[in-house]
Short mmCIF file of C-alpha atoms and ligand atoms in Angstrom, two decimals:
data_model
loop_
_atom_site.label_atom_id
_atom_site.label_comp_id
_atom_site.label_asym_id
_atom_site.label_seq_id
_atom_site.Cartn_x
_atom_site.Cartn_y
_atom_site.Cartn_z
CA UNK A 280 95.06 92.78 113.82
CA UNK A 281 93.65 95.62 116.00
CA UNK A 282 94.98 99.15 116.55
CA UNK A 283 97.90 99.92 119.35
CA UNK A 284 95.74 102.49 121.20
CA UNK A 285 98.40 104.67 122.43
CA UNK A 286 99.60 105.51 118.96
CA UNK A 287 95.56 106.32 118.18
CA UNK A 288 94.51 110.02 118.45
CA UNK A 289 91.02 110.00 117.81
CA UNK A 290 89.37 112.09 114.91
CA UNK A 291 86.03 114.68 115.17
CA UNK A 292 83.01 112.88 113.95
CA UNK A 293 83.28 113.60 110.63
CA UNK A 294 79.56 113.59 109.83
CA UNK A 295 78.57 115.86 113.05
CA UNK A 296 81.87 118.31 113.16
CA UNK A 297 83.23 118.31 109.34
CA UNK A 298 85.34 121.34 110.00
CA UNK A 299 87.09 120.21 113.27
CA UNK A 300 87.75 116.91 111.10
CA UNK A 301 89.01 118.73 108.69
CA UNK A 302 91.65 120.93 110.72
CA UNK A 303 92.51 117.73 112.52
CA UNK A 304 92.84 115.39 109.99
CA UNK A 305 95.55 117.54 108.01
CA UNK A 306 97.17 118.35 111.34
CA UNK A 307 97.39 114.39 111.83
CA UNK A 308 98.50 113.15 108.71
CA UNK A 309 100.77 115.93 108.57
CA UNK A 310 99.67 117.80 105.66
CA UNK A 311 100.07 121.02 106.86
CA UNK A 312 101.06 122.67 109.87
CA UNK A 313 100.18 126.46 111.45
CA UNK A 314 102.35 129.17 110.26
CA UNK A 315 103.52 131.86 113.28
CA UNK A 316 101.92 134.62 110.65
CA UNK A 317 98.27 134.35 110.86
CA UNK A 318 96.59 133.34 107.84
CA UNK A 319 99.36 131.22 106.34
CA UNK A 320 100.34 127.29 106.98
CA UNK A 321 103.61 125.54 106.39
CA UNK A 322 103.02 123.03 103.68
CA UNK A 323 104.47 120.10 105.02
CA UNK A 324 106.37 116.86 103.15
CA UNK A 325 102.99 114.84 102.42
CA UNK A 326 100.88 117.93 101.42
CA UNK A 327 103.23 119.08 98.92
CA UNK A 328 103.75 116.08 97.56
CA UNK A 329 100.03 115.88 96.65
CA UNK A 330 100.48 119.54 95.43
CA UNK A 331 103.35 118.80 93.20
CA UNK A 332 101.20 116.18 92.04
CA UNK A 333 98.72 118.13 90.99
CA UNK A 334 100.99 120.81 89.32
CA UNK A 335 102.58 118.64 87.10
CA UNK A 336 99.60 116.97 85.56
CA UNK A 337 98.60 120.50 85.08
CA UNK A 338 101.99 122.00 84.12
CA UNK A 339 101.86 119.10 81.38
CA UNK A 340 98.74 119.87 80.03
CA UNK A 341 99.24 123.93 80.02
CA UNK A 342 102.65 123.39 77.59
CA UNK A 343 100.30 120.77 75.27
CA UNK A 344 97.94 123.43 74.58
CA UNK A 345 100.58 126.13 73.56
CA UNK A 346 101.49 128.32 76.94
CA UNK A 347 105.10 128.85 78.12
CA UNK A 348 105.88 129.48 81.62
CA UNK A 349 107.35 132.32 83.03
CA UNK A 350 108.49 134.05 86.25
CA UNK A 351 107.95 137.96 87.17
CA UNK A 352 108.40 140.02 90.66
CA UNK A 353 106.69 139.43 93.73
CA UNK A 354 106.29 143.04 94.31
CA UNK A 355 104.31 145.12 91.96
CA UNK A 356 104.73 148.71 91.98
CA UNK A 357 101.37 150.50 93.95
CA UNK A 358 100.50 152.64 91.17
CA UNK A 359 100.29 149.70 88.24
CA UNK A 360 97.40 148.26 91.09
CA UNK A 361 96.06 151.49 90.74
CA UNK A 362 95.83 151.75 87.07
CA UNK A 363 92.38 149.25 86.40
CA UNK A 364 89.47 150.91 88.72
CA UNK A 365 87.72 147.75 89.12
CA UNK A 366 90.76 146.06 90.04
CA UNK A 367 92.19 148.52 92.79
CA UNK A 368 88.47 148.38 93.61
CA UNK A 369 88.12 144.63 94.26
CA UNK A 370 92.07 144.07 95.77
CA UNK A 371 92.64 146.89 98.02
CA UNK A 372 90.81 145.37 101.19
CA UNK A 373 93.51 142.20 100.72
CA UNK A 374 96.80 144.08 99.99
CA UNK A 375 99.84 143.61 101.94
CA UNK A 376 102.24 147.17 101.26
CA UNK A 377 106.04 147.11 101.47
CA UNK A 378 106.48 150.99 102.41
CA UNK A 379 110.20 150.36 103.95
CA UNK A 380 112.72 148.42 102.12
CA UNK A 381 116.81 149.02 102.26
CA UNK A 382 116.69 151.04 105.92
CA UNK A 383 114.25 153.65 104.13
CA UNK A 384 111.02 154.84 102.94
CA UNK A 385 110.68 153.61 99.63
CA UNK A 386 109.64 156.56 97.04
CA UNK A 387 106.40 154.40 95.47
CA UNK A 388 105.50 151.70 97.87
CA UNK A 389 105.03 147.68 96.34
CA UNK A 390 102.43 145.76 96.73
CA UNK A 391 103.12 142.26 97.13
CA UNK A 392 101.28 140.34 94.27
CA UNK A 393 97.67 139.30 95.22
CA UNK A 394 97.84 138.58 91.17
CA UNK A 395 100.26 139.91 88.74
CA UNK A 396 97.65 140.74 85.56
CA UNK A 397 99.14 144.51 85.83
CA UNK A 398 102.81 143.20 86.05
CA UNK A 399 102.36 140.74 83.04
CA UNK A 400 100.24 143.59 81.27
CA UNK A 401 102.80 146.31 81.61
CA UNK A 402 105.08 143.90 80.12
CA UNK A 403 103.03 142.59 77.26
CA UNK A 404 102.96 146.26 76.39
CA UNK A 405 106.25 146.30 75.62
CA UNK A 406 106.75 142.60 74.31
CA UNK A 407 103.39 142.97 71.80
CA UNK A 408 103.89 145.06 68.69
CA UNK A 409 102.10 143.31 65.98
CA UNK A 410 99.33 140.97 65.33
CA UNK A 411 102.57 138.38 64.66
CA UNK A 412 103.51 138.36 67.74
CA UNK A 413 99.91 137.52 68.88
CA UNK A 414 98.13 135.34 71.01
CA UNK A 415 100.86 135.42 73.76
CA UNK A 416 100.50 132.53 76.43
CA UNK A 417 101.62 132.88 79.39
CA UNK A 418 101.85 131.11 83.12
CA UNK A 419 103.72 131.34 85.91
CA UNK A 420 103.78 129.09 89.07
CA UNK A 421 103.81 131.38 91.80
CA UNK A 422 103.01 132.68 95.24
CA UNK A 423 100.68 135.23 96.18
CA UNK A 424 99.27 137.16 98.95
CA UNK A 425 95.54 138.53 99.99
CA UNK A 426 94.93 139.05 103.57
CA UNK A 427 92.74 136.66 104.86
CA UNK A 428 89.69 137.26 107.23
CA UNK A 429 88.74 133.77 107.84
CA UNK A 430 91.69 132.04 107.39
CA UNK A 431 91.29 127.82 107.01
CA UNK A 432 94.31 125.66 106.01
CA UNK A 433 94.63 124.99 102.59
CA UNK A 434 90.99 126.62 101.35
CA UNK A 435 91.64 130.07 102.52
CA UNK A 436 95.18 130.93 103.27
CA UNK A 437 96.87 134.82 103.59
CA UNK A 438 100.15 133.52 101.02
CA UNK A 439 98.98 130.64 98.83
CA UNK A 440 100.54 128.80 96.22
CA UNK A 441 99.07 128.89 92.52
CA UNK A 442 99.39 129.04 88.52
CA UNK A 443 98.32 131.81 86.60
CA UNK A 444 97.73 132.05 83.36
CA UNK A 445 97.56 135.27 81.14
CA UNK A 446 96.95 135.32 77.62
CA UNK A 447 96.71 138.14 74.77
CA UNK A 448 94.83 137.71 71.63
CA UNK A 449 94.11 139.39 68.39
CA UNK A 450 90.15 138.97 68.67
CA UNK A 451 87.59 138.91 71.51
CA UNK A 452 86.14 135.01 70.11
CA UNK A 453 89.60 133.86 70.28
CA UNK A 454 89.77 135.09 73.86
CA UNK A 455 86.86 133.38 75.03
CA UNK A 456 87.76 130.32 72.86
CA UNK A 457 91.40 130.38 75.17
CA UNK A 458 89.27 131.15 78.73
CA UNK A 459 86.91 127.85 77.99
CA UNK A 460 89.45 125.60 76.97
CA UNK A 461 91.40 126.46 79.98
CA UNK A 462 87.86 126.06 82.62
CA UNK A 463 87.73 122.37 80.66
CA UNK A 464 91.78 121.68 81.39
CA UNK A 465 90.46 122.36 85.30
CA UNK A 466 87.25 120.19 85.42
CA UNK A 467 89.48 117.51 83.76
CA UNK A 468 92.16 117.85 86.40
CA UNK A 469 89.44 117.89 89.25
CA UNK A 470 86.98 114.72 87.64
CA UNK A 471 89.72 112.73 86.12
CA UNK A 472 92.53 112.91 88.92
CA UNK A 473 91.02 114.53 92.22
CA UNK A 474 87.59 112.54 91.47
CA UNK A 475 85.74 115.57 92.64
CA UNK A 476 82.41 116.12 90.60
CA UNK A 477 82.74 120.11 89.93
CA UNK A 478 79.83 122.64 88.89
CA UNK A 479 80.66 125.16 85.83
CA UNK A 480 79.18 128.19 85.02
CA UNK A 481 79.67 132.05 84.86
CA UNK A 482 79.82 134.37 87.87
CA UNK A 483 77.52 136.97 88.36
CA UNK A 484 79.01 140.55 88.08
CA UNK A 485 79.00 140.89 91.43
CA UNK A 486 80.87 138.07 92.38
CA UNK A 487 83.47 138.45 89.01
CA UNK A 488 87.01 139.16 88.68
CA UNK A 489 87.90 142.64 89.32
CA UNK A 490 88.53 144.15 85.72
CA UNK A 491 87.08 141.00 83.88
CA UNK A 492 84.40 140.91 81.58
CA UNK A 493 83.24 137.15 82.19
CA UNK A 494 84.31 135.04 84.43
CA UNK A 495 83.95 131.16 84.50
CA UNK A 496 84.21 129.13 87.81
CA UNK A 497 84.68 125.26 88.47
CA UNK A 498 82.78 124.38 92.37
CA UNK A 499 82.80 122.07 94.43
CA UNK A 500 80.74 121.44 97.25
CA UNK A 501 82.38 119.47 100.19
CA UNK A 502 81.19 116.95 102.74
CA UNK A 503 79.25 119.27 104.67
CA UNK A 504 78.03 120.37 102.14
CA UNK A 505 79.57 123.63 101.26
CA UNK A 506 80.90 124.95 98.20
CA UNK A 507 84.60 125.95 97.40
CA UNK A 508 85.81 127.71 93.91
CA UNK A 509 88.10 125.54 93.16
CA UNK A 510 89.82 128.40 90.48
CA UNK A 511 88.32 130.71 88.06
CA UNK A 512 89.12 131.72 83.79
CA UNK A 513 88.50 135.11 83.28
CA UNK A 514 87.66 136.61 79.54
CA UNK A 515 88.78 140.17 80.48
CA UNK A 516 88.08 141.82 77.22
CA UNK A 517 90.24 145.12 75.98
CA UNK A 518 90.01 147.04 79.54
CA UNK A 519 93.36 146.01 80.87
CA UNK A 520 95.06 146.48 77.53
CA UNK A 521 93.63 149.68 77.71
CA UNK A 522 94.93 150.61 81.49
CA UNK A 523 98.49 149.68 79.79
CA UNK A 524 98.21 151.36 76.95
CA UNK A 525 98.70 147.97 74.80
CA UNK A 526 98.64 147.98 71.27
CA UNK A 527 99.27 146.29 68.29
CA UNK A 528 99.43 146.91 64.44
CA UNK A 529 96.83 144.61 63.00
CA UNK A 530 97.12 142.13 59.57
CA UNK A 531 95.34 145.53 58.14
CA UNK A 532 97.70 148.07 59.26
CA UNK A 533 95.10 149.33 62.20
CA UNK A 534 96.47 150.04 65.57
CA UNK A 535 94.39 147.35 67.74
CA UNK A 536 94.02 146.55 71.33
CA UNK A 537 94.26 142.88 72.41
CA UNK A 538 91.70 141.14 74.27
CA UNK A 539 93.31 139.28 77.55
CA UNK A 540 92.49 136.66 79.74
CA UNK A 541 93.64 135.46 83.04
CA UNK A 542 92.99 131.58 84.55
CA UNK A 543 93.90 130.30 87.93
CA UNK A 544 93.90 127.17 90.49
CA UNK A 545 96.09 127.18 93.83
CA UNK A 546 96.95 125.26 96.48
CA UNK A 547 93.23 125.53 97.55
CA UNK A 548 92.79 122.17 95.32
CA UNK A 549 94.42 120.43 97.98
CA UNK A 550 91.70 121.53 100.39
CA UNK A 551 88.75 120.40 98.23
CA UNK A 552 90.69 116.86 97.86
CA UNK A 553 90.49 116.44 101.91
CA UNK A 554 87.18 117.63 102.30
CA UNK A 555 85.60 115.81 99.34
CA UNK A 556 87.34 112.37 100.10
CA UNK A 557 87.80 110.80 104.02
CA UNK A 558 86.19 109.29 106.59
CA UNK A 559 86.48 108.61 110.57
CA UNK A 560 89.37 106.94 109.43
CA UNK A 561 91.42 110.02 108.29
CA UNK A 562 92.20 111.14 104.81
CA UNK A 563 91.29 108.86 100.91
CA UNK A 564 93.30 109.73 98.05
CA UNK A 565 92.37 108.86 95.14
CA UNK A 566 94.99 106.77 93.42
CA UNK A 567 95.81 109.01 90.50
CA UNK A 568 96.86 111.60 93.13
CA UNK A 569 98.32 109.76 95.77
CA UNK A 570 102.00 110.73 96.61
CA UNK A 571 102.08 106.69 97.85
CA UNK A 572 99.83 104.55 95.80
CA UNK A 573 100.67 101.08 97.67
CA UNK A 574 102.39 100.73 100.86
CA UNK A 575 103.54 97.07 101.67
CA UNK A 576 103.67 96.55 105.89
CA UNK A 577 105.93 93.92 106.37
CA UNK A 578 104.73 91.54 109.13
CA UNK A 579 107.67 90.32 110.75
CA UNK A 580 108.79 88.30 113.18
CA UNK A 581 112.24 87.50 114.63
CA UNK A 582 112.74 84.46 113.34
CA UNK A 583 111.31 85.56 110.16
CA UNK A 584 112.66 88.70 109.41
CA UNK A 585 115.20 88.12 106.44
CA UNK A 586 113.10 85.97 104.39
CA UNK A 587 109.99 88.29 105.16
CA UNK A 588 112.14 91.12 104.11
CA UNK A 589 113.70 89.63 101.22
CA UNK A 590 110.53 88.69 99.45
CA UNK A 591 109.00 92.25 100.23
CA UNK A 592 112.01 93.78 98.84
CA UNK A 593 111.58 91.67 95.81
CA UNK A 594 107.95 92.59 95.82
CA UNK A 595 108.51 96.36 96.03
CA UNK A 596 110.95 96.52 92.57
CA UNK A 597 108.53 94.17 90.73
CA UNK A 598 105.68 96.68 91.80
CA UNK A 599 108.32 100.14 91.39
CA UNK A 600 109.03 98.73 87.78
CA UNK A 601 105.20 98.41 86.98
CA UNK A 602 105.37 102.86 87.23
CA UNK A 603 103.28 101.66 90.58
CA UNK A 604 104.22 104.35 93.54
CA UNK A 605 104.99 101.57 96.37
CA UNK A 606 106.31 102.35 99.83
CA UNK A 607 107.68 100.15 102.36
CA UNK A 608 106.99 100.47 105.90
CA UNK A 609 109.69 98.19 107.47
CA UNK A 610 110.22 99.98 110.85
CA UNK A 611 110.46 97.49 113.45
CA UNK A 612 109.68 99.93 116.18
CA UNK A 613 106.33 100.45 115.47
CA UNK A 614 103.61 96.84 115.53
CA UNK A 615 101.45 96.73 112.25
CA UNK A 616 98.74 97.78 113.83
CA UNK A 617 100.24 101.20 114.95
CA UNK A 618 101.71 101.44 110.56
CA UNK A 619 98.20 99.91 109.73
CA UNK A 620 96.27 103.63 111.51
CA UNK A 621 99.04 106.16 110.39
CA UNK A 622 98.23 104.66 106.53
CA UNK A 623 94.91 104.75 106.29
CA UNK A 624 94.97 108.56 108.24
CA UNK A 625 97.15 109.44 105.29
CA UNK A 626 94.86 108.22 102.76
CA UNK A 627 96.87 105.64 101.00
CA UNK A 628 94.67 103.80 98.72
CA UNK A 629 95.85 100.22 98.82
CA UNK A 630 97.61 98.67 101.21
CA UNK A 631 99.43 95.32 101.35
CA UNK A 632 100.53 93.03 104.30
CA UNK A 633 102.85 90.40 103.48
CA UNK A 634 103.86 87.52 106.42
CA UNK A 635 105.61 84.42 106.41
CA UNK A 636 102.80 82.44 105.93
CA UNK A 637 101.63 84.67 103.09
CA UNK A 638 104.97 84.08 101.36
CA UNK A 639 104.69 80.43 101.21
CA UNK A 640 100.89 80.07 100.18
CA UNK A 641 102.07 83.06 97.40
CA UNK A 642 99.77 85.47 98.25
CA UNK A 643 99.43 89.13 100.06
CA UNK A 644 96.23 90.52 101.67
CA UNK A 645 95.40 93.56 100.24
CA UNK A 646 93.14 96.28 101.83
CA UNK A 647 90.99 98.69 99.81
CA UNK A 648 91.37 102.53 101.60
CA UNK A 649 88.46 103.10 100.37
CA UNK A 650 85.76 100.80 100.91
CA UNK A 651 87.55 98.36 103.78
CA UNK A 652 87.68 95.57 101.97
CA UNK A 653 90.31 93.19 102.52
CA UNK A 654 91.46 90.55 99.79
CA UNK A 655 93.60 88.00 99.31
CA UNK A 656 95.80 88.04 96.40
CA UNK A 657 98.56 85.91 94.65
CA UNK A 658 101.88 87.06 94.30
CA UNK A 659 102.34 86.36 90.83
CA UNK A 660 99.37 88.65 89.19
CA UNK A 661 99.61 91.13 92.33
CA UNK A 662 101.19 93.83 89.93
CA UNK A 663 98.68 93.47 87.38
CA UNK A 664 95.84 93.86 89.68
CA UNK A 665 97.43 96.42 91.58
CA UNK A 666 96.71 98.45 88.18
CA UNK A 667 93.17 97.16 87.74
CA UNK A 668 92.32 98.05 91.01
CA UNK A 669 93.90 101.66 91.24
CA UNK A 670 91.60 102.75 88.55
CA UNK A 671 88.18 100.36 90.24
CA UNK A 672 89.48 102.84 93.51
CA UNK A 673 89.59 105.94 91.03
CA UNK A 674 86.27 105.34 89.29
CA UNK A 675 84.34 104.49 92.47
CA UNK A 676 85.64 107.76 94.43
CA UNK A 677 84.36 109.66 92.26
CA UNK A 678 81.09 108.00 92.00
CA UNK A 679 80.54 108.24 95.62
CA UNK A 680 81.50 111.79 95.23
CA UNK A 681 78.92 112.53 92.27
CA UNK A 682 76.45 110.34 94.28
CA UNK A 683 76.92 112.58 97.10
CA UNK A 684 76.30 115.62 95.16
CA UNK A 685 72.65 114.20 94.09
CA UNK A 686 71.96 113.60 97.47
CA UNK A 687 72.34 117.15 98.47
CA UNK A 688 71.19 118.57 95.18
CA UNK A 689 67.93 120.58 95.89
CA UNK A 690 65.47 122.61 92.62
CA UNK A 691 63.56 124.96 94.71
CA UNK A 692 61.40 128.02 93.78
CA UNK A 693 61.34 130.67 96.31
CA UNK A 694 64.05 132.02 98.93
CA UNK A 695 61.70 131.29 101.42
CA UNK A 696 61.19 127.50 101.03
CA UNK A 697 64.71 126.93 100.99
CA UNK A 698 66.07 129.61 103.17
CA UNK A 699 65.59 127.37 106.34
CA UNK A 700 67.03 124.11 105.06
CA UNK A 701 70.30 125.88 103.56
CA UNK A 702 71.10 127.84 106.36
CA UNK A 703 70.61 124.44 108.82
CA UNK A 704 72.11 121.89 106.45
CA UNK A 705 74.23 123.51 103.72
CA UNK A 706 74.00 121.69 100.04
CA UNK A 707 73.19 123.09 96.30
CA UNK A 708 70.15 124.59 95.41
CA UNK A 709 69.73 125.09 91.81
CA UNK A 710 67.11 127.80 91.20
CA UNK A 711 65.98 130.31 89.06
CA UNK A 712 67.14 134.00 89.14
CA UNK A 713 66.06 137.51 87.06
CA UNK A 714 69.73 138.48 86.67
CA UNK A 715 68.92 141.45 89.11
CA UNK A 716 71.21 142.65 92.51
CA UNK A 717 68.36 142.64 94.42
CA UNK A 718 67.49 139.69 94.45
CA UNK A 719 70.86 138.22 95.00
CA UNK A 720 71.45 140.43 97.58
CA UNK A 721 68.97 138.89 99.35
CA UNK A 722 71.07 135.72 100.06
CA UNK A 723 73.34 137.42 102.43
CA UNK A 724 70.52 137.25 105.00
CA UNK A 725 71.15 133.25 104.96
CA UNK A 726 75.09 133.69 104.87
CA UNK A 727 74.76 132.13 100.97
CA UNK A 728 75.67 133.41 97.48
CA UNK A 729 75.29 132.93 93.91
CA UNK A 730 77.82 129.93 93.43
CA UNK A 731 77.77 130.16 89.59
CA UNK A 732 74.86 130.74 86.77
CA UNK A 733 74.48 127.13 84.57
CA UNK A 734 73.56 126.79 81.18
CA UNK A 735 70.25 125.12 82.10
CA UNK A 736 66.55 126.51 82.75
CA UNK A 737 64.22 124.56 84.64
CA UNK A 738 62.83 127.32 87.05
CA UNK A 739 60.45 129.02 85.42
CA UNK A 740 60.48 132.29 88.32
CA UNK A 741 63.36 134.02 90.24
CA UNK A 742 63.80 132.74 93.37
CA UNK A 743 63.79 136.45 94.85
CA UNK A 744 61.02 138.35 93.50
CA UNK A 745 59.09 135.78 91.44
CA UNK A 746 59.13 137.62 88.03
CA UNK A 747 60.49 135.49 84.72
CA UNK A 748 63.84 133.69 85.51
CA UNK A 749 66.56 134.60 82.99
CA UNK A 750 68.16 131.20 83.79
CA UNK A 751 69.16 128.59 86.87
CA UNK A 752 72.12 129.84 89.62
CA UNK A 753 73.56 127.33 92.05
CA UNK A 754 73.53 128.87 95.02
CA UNK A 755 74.90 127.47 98.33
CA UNK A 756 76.93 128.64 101.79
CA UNK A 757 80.30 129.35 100.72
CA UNK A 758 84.00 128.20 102.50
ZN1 ZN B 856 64.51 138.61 90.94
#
């Protein structure tokens, strides 16, 4: 059946204007719209369903490894920002100040949160006393706000939406030990449910945390070739606890100070899904994500409209009882063909048309989001191989995502024999690097940076000045 043209509103070329494609496509599917405050986006019905998808697989696997969530103030008095000098350092560009509040000047002005690790450590302070009442996990599900340059939906907003974790422990191994199992509960999340292939590693000093000693970064690089951090876990050693004067008695009656760390993802996952999956077609979700899993278009007919109905209906409990999330399009406004478009611009991995005639052979056609194809399948084992199929969809997204990744995956010596191609074409260029500023300064010049250092060593020479390479960086153009 073709496409109602009236109903079609044509996408950017996906492969020759990725980012218009990408502002248009979540515009279309309605993912997100613009905000009347510059910098932030109203999260719309469909894109926070994916979100809330996302936060509960995570929510569920931060309880199972031992944190509790919590909720503290938005506003953070401006002095506790003050109190880390790395941290006022690396924020105050991106701070939003409440100076007025209740018709006056308020004495201390707030900051609203761009991150609460001075909030949660002023209260730790007062909640940690003794090396019993250590390691304290915390998260909270919150909002957040850093005033954004650049502004793009989802990837770089002004208020986002996020999980933080902070966590105090009695010794600096058990710190790290808590900031790498965290990194692993992300790359999980974004292999095993968004089916994007992500990059681990450390961040350089200049590109760390402000106020962290370490910190560890999941990346993915997009269609176009351009790397995201999807979220970061930061080992941020005694210095905070220090700032906030927070001590404990250790199992040797010493007064200690606790090492902390901090661990994040936000509503920027949502951007990497859209720009790692889709096509001219609009948006693919992978199935484990999905907010609609299966929808079921109805093909009816006057004449046929009860019994079509009726066997859908039938259909769509059978599948609902099978923990399958089905949707029924049976709005007899719109012709398949016009339902057919706004399903596969939403992503919708699997969809099903049922007619008449399909009812009485027993079958359905089904059509794969993902790779076009169109089967025919009998009603009776159509459950079953809904579930088969989900996870054949899931396994193959992300293996066109990995294979993408090798395609654009460059091992280059020098800045200058890579310089040219990055700049023109984006991708990841794994290379080698002397630890050294100066050299990674250099990278600016080409608009790129040091995405993360890998535990790996196959370039022998820094890619800036040529002396011994200390180990391999990814480096790439950033969102
Ligand atoms: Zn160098």
């Amino acid at each position: 059946m073709g496409y109602s043209k009236d109903c079609m509103n044509k996408l950017p070329d996906i492969n020759t204007n990725f980012p218009e494609w990408y502002q248009e496509v979540i515009h279309q599917a309605q993912l997100a719209d613009n905000a009347p405050v510059r910098g932030c986006i109203v999260i719309r019905p469909y894109g926070n369903a994916i979100w809330e998808n996302i936060k509960k697989i995570l929510d569920d696997r931060i309880k199972e490894t031992g944190h509790e969530n919590a909720l503290f103030p938005l506003f953070i008095p401006q002095s506790f920002i003050a109190k880390e000098k790395e941290h006022i350092e690396g924020f105050a560009p991106e701070l939003a100040i409440v100076t007025h509040a209740g018709g006056k000047e308020l004495e201390e002005p707030l900051v609203v949160r761009p991150t609460s690790e001075t909030m949660i450590h002023y209260m730790f302070a007062k909640w940690i006393q003794s090396w019993r009442d250590l390691p304290l996990k915390i998260n909270q599900w919150a909002n957040v706000v850093r005033w954004e340059k650049r502004p793009r939906a989802f990837l770089r907003t002004t208020e986002f939406y996020w999980q933080e974790g902070h966590t105090a422990h009695a010794t600096k191994e058990e710190a790290l030990e808590e900031a790498l199992l965290m990194l692993k509960e992300y790359v999980n999340l974004a292999q095993d449910y968004l089916a994007i292939p992500v990059i681990t590693g450390k961040k350089t000093k200049h590109e760390q945390f402000a106020g962290a000693e370490a910190t560890y970064t999941f990346e993915a690089f997009l269609m176009d070739g351009k790397a995201i951090q999807m979220g970061t876990s930061h080992a941020l050693s005694q210095n905070f606890a220090h700032a906030f004067d927070m001590k404990f008695q250790d199992k040797d009656g010493n007064i200690a100070y606790p090492h902390l760390t901090s661990w994040g993802t936000t509503t920027r996952l949502v951007g990497a899904l859209i720009g790692s999956h889709g096509d001219d077609r609009g948006l693919i979700l992978p199935p484990k994500i999905a907010p609609i899993q299966v929808v079921i278009v109805p093909i009816l007919k006057k004449e046929n409209k009860n019994i079509v109905l009726d066997a859908v209906n039938n259909l769509y409990k059978e599948l609902k009882a099978a923990q399958i999330k089905v949707h029924v399009d049976s709005d007899d406004s719109r012709s398949p063909g016009a339902k057919f478009y706004d399903w596969e611009l939403k992503g919708v991995p699997l969809r099903l048309e049922i007619g008449e005639r399909d009812i009485i052979a027993g079958n359905v056609i089904a059509v794969i989001r993902a790779t076009k194809e169109k089967k025919v399948i009998s009603i009776v084992e159509l459950s079953s191989w809904i579930i088969m199929e989900l996870e054949r969809i899931q396994a193959l997204m992300f293996k066109a995502a990995h294979d993408r990744y090798q395609s654009m995956w460059h091992k280059s010596e020098q800045l200058k024999d890579f310089s040219g191609e990055l700049s023109k074409n984006n991708g990841i260029y794994q290379v080698g690097w002397c630890q050294l500023y100066v050299c990674e300064e250099q990278l600016k010049e080409i608009s790129a940076t040091i995405r993360c250092m890998i535990e790996s060593k196959e370039l022998q020479k820094c890619f800036g000045c040529g002396k011994p390479s200390l180990g391999d960086v990814i480096v790439g153009k950033s969102y």
